[in-house]
JSON list of C-alpha atoms and ligand atoms in Angstrom, two decimals:
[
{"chain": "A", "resi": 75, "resn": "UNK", "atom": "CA", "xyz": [8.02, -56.28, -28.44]},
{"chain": "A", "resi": 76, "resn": "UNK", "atom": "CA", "xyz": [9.68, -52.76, -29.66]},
{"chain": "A", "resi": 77, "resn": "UNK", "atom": "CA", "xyz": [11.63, -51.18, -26.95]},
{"chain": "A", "resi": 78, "resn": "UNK", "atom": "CA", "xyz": [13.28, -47.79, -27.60]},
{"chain": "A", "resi": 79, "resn": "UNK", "atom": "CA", "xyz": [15.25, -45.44, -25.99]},
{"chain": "A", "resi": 80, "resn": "UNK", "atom": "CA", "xyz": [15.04, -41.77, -26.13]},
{"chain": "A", "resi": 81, "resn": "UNK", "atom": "CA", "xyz": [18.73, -40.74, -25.06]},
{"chain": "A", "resi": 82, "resn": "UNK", "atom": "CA", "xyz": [19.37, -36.93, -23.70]},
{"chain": "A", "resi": 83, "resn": "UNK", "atom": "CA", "xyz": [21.21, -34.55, -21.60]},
{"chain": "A", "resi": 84, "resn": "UNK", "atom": "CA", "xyz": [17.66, -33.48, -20.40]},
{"chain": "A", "resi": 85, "resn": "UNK", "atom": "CA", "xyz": [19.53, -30.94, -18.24]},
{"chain": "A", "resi": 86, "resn": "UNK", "atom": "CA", "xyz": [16.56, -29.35, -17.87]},
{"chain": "A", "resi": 87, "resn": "UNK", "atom": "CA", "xyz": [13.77, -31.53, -19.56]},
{"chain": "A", "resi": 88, "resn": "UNK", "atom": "CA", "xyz": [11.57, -29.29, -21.63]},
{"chain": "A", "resi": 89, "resn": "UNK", "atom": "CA", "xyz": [8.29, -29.21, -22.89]},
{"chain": "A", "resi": 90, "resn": "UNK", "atom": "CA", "xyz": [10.09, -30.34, -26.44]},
{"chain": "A", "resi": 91, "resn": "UNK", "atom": "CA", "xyz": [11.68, -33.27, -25.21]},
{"chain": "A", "resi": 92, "resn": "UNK", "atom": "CA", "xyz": [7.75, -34.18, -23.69]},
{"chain": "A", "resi": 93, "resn": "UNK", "atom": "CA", "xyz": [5.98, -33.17, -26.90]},
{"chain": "A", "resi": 94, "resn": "UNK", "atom": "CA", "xyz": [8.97, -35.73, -28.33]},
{"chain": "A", "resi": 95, "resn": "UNK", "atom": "CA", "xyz": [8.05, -38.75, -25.43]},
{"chain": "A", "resi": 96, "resn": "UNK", "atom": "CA", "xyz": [4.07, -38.53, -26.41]},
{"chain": "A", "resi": 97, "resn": "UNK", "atom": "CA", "xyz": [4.28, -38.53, -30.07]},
{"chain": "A", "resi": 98, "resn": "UNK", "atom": "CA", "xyz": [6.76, -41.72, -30.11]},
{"chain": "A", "resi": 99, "resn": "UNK", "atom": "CA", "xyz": [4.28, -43.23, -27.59]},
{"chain": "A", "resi": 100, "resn": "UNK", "atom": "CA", "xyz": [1.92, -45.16, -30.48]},
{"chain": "A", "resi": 101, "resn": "UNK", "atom": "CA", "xyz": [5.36, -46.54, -32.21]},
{"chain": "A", "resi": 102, "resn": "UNK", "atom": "CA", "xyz": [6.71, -48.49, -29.31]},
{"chain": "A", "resi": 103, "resn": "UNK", "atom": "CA", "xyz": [5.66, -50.72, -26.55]},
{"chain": "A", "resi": 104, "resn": "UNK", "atom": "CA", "xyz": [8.53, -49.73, -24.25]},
{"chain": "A", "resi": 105, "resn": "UNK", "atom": "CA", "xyz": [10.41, -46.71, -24.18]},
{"chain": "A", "resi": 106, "resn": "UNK", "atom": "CA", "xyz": [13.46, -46.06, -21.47]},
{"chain": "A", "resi": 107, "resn": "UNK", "atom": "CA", "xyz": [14.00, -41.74, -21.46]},
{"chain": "A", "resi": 108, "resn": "UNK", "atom": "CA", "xyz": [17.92, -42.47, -21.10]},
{"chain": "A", "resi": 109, "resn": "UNK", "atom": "CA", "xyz": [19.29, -39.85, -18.99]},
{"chain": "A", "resi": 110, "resn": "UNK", "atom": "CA", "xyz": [23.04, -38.91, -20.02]},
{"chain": "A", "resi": 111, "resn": "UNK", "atom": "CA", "xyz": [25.04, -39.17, -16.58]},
{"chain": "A", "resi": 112, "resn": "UNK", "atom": "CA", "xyz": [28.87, -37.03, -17.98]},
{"chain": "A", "resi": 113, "resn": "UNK", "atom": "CA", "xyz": [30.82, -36.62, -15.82]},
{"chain": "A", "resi": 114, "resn": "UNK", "atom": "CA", "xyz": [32.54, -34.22, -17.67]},
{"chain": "A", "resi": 115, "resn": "UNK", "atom": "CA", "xyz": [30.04, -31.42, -18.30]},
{"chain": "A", "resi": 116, "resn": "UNK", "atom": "CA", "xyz": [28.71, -29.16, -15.73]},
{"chain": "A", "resi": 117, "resn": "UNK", "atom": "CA", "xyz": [25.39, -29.49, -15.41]},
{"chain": "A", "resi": 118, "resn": "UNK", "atom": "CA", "xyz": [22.51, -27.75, -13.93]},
{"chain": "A", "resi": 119, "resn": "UNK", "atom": "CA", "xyz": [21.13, -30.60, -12.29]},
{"chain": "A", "resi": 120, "resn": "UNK", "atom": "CA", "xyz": [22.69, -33.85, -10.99]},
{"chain": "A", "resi": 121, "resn": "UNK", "atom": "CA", "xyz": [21.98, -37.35, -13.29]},
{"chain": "A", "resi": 122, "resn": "UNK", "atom": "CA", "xyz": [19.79, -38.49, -10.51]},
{"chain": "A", "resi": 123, "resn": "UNK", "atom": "CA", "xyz": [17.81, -34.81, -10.18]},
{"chain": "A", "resi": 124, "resn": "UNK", "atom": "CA", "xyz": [16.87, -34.93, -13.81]},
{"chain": "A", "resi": 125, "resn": "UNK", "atom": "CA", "xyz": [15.61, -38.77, -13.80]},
{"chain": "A", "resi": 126, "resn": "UNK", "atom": "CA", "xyz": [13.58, -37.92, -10.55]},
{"chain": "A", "resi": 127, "resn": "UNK", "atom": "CA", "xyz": [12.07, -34.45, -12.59]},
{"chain": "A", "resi": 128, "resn": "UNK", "atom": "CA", "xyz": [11.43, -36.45, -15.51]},
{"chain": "A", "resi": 129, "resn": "UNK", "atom": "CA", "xyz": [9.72, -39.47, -13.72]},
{"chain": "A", "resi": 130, "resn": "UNK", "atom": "CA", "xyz": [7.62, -36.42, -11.96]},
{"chain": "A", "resi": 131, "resn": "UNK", "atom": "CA", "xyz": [6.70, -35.33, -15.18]},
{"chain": "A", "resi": 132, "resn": "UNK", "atom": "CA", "xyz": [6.11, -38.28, -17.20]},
{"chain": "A", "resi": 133, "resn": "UNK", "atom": "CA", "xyz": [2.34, -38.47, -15.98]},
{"chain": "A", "resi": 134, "resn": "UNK", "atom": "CA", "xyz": [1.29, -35.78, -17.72]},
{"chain": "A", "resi": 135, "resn": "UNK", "atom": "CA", "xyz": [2.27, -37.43, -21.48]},
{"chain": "A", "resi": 136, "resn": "UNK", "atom": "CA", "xyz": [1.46, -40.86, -21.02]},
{"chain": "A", "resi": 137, "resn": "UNK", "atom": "CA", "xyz": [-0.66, -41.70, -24.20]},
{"chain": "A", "resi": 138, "resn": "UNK", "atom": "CA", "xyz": [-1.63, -45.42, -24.56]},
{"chain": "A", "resi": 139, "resn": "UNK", "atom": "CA", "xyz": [-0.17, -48.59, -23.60]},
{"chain": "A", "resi": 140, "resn": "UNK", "atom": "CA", "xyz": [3.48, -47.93, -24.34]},
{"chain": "A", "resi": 141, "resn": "UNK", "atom": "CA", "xyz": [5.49, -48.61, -21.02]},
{"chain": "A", "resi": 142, "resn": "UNK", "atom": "CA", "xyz": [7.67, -44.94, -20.09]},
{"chain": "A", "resi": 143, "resn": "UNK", "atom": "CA", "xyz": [11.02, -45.88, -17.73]},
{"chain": "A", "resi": 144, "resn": "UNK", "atom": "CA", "xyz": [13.38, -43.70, -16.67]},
{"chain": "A", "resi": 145, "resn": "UNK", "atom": "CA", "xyz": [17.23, -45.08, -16.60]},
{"chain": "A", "resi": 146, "resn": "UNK", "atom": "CA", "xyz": [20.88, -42.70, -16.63]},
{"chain": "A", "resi": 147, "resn": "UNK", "atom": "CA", "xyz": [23.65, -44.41, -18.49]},
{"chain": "A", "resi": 148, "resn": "UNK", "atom": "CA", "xyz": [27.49, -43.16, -19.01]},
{"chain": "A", "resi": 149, "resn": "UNK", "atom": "CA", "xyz": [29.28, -44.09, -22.28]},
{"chain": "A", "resi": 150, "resn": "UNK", "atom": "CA", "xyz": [28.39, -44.75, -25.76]},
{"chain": "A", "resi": 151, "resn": "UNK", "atom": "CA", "xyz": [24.42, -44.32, -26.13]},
{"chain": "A", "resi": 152, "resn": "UNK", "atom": "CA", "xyz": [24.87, -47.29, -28.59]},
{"chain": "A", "resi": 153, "resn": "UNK", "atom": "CA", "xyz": [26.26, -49.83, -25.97]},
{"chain": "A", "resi": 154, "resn": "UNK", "atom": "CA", "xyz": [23.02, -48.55, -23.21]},
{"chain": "A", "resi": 155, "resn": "UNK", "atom": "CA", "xyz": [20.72, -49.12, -26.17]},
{"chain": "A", "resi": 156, "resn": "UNK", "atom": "CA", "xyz": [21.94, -52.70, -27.32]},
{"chain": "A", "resi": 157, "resn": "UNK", "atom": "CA", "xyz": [21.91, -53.67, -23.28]},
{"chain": "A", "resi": 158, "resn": "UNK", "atom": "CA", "xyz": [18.72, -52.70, -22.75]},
{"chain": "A", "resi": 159, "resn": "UNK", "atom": "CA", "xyz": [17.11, -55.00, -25.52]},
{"chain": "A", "resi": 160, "resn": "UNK", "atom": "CA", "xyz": [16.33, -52.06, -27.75]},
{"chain": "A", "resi": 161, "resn": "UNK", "atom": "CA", "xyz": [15.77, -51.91, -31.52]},
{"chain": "A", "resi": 162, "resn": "UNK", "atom": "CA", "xyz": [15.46, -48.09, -31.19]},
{"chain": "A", "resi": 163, "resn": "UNK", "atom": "CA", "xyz": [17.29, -44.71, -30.49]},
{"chain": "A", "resi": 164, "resn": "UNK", "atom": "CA", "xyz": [14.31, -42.05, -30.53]},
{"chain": "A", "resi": 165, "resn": "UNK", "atom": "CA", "xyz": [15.80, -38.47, -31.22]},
{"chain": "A", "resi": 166, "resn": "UNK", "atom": "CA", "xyz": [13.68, -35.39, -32.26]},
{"chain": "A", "resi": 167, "resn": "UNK", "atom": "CA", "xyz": [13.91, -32.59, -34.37]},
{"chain": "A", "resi": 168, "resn": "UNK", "atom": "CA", "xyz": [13.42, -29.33, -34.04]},
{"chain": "A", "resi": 169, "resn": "UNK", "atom": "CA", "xyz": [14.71, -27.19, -36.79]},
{"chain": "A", "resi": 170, "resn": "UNK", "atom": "CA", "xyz": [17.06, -28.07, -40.15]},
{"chain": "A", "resi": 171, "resn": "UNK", "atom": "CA", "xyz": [20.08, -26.93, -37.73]},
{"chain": "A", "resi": 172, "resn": "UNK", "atom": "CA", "xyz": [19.94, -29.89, -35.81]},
{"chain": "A", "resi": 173, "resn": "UNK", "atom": "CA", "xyz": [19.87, -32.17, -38.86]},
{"chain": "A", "resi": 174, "resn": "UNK", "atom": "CA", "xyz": [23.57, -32.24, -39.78]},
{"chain": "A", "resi": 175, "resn": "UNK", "atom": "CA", "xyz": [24.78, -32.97, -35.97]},
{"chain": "A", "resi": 176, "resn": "UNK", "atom": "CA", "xyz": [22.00, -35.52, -35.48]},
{"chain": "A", "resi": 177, "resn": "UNK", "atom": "CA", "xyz": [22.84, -37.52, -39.22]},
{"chain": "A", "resi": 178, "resn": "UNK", "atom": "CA", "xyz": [26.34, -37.49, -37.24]},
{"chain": "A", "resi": 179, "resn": "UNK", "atom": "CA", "xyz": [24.82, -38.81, -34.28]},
{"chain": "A", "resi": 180, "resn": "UNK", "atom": "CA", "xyz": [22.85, -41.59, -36.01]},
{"chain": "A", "resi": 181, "resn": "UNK", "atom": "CA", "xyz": [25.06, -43.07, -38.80]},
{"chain": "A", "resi": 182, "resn": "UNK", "atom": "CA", "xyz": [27.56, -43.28, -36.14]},
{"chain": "A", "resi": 183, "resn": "UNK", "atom": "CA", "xyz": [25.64, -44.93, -33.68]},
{"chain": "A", "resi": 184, "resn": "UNK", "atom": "CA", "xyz": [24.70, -47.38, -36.78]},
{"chain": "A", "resi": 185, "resn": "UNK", "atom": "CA", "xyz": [28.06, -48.64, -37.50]},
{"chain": "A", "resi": 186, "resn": "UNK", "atom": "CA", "xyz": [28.22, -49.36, -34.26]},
{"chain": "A", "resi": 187, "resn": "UNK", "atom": "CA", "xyz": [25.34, -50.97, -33.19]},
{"chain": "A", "resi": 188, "resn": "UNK", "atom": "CA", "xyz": [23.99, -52.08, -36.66]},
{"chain": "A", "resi": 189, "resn": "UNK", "atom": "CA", "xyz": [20.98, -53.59, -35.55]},
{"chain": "A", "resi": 190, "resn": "UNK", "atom": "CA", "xyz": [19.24, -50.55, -34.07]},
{"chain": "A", "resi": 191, "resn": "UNK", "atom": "CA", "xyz": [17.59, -47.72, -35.86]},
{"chain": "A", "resi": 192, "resn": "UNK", "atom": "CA", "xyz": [17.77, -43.80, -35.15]},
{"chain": "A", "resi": 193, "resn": "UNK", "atom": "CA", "xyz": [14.02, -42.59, -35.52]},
{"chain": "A", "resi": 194, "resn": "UNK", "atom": "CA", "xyz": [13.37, -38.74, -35.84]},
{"chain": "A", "resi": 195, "resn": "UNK", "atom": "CA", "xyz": [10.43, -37.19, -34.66]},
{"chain": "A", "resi": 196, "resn": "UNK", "atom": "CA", "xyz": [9.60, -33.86, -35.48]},
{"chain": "A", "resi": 197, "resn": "UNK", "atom": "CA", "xyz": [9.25, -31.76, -32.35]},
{"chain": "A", "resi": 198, "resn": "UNK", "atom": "CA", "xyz": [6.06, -29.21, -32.84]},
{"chain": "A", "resi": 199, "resn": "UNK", "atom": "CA", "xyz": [6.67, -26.10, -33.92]},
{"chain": "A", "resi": 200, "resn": "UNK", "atom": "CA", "xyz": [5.71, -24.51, -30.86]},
{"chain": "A", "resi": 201, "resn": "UNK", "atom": "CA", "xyz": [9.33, -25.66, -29.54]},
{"chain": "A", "resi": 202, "resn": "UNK", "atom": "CA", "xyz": [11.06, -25.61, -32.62]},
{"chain": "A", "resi": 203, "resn": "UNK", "atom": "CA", "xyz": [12.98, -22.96, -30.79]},
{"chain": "A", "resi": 204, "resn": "UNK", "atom": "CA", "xyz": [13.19, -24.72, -27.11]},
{"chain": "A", "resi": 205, "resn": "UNK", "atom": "CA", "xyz": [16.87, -26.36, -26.04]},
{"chain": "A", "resi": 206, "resn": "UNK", "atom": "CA", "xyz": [17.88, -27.13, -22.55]},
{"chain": "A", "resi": 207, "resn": "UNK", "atom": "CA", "xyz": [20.64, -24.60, -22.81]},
{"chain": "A", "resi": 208, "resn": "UNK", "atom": "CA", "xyz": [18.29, -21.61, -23.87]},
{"chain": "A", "resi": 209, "resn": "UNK", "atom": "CA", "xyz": [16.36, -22.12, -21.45]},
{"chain": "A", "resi": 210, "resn": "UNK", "atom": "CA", "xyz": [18.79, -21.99, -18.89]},
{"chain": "A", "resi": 211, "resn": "UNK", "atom": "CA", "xyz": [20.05, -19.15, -20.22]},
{"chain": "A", "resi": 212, "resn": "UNK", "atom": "CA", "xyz": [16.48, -17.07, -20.53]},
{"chain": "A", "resi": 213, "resn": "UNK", "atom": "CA", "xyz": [15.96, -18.22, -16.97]},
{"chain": "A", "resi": 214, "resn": "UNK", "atom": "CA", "xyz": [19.51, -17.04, -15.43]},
{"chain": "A", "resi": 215, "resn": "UNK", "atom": "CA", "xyz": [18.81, -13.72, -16.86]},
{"chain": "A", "resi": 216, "resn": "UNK", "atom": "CA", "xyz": [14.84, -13.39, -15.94]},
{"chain": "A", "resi": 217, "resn": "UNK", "atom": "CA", "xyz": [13.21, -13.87, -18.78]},
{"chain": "A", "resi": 218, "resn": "UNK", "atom": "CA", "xyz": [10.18, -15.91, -18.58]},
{"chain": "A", "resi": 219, "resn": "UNK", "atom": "CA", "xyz": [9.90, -19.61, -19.87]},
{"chain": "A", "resi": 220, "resn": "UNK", "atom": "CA", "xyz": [6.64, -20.51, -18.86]},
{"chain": "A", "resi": 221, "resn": "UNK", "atom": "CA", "xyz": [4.71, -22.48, -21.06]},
{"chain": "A", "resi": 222, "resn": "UNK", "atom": "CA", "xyz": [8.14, -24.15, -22.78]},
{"chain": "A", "resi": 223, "resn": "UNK", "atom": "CA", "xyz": [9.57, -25.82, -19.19]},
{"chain": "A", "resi": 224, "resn": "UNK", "atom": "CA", "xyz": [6.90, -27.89, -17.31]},
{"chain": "A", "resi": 225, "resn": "UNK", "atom": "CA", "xyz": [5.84, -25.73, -13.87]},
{"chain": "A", "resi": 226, "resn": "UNK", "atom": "CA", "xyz": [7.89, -28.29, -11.67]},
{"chain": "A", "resi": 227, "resn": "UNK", "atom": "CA", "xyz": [10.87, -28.24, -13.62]},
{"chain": "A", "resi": 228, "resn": "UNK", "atom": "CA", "xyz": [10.99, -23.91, -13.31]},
{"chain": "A", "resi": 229, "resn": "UNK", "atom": "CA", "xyz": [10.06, -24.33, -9.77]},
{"chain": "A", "resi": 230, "resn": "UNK", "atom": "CA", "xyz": [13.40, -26.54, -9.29]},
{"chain": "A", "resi": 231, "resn": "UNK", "atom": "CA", "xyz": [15.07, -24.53, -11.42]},
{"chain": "A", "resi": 232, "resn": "UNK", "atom": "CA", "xyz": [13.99, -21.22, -9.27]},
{"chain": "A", "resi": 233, "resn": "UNK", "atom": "CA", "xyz": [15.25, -23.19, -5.77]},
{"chain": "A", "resi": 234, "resn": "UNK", "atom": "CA", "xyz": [18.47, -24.29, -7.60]},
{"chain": "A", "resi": 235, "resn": "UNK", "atom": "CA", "xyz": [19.40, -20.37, -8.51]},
{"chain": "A", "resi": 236, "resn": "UNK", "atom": "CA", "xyz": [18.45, -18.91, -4.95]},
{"chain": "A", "resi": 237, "resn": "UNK", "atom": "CA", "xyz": [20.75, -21.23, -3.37]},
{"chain": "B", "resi": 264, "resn": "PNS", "atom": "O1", "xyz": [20.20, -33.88, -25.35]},
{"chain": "B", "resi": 264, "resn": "PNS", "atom": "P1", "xyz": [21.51, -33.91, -26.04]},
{"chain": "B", "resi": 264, "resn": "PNS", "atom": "O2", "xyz": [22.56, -33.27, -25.18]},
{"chain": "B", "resi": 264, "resn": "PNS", "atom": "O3", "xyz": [21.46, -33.35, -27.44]},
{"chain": "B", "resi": 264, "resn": "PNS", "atom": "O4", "xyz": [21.90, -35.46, -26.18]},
{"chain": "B", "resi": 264, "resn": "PNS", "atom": "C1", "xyz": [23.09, -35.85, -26.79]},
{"chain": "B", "resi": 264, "resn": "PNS", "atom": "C2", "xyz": [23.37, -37.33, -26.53]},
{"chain": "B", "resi": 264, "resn": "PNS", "atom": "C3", "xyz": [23.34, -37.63, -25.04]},
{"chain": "B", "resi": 264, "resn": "PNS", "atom": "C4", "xyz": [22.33, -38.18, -27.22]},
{"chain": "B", "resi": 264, "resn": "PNS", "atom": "C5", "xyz": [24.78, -37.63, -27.12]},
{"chain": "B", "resi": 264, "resn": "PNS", "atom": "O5", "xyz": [25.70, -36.70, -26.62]},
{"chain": "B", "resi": 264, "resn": "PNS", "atom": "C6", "xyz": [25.25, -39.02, -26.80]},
{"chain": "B", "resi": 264, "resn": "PNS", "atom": "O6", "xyz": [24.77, -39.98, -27.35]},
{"chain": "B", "resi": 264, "resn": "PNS", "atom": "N1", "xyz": [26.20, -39.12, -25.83]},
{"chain": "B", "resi": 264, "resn": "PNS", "atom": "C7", "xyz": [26.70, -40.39, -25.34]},
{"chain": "B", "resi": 264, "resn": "PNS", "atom": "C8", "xyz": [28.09, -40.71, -25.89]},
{"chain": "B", "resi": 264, "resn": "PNS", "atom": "C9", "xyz": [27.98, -41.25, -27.29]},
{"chain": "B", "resi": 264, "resn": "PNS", "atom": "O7", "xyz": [27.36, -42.26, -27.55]},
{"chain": "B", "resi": 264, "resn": "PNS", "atom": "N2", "xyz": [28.63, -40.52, -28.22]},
{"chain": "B", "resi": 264, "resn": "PNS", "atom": "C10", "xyz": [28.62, -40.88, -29.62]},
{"chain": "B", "resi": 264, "resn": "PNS", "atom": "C11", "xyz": [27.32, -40.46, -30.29]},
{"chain": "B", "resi": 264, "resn": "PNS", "atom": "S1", "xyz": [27.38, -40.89, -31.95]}
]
């Protein structure tokens, strides 16, 4: 059975990190969208808000037989992936500016889980340009993001700024 996680901030989810969750769909039997819960960062949305808009979302990019869960974890991304049984750490990418951070990211998270494997995905270039953070931004300031947030997650995102 190959289990993988797909670890993120997800503060908001996008329409990237979706395109990301259907393409890795065919690869895996099991994948757990792993829902960063840090404590330390100010976030738009609390750990439990962005589980409940991604397990609203999920519907609409289920592909195949390949279980989706939603879980939060706190600490290394390494340790949540070796507990939950998987042989996987699913990251995309969008652009060759993410590259160097996310080599970091993976030969770290190598030596020290050796037994599980950073996969890249290559987000389509429709969202090459999407990140949680611009979108925020764009948002804050009025500028439309339809079309690169799912409806829900603007909605929520709308309520959150008029209160
Ligand atoms: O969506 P993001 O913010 O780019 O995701 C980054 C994330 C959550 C994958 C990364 O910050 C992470 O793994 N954090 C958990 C702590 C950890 O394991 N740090 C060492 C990574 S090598």
């Amino acid at each position: 059975m190959r289990r993988a996680i797909f670890p993120g901030s997800f503060d908001p989810p996008t329409n990237g990190h979706l395109d990301i969750i259907k393409r890795s769909q065919p690869l895996f039997d099991e994948m757990i969208i792993a829902v960063l819960n840090n404590a330390d960062k100010k976030t738009m949305f609390s750990v439990d808000e962005r589980c409940e808009l991604i397990r609203e979302i999920l519907p609409t990019v289920k592909n195949g037989k390949c279980e989706l869960m939603v879980d939060s974890f706190s600490g290394l991304t390494a340790d949540f992936a070796k507990r939950s049984g998987a042989t996987a750490i699913v990251r995309g990418i969008r652009a060759v500016s993410d590259y160097e951070y996310e080599l970091r990211m993976a030969l770290m998270n190598r030596r020290l889980e050796p037994t599980i494997e950073t996969v890249f995905l290559m987000a389509a270039e429709e969202y090459s340009y999407v990140s949680s953070d611009l979108m925020k931004q764009v948002f804050k300031l009025g500028g439309r993001i339809d079309g690169l947030i799912p409806a829900t997650v603007e909605s929520r995102m709308r309520e959150k700024l008029a209160k």
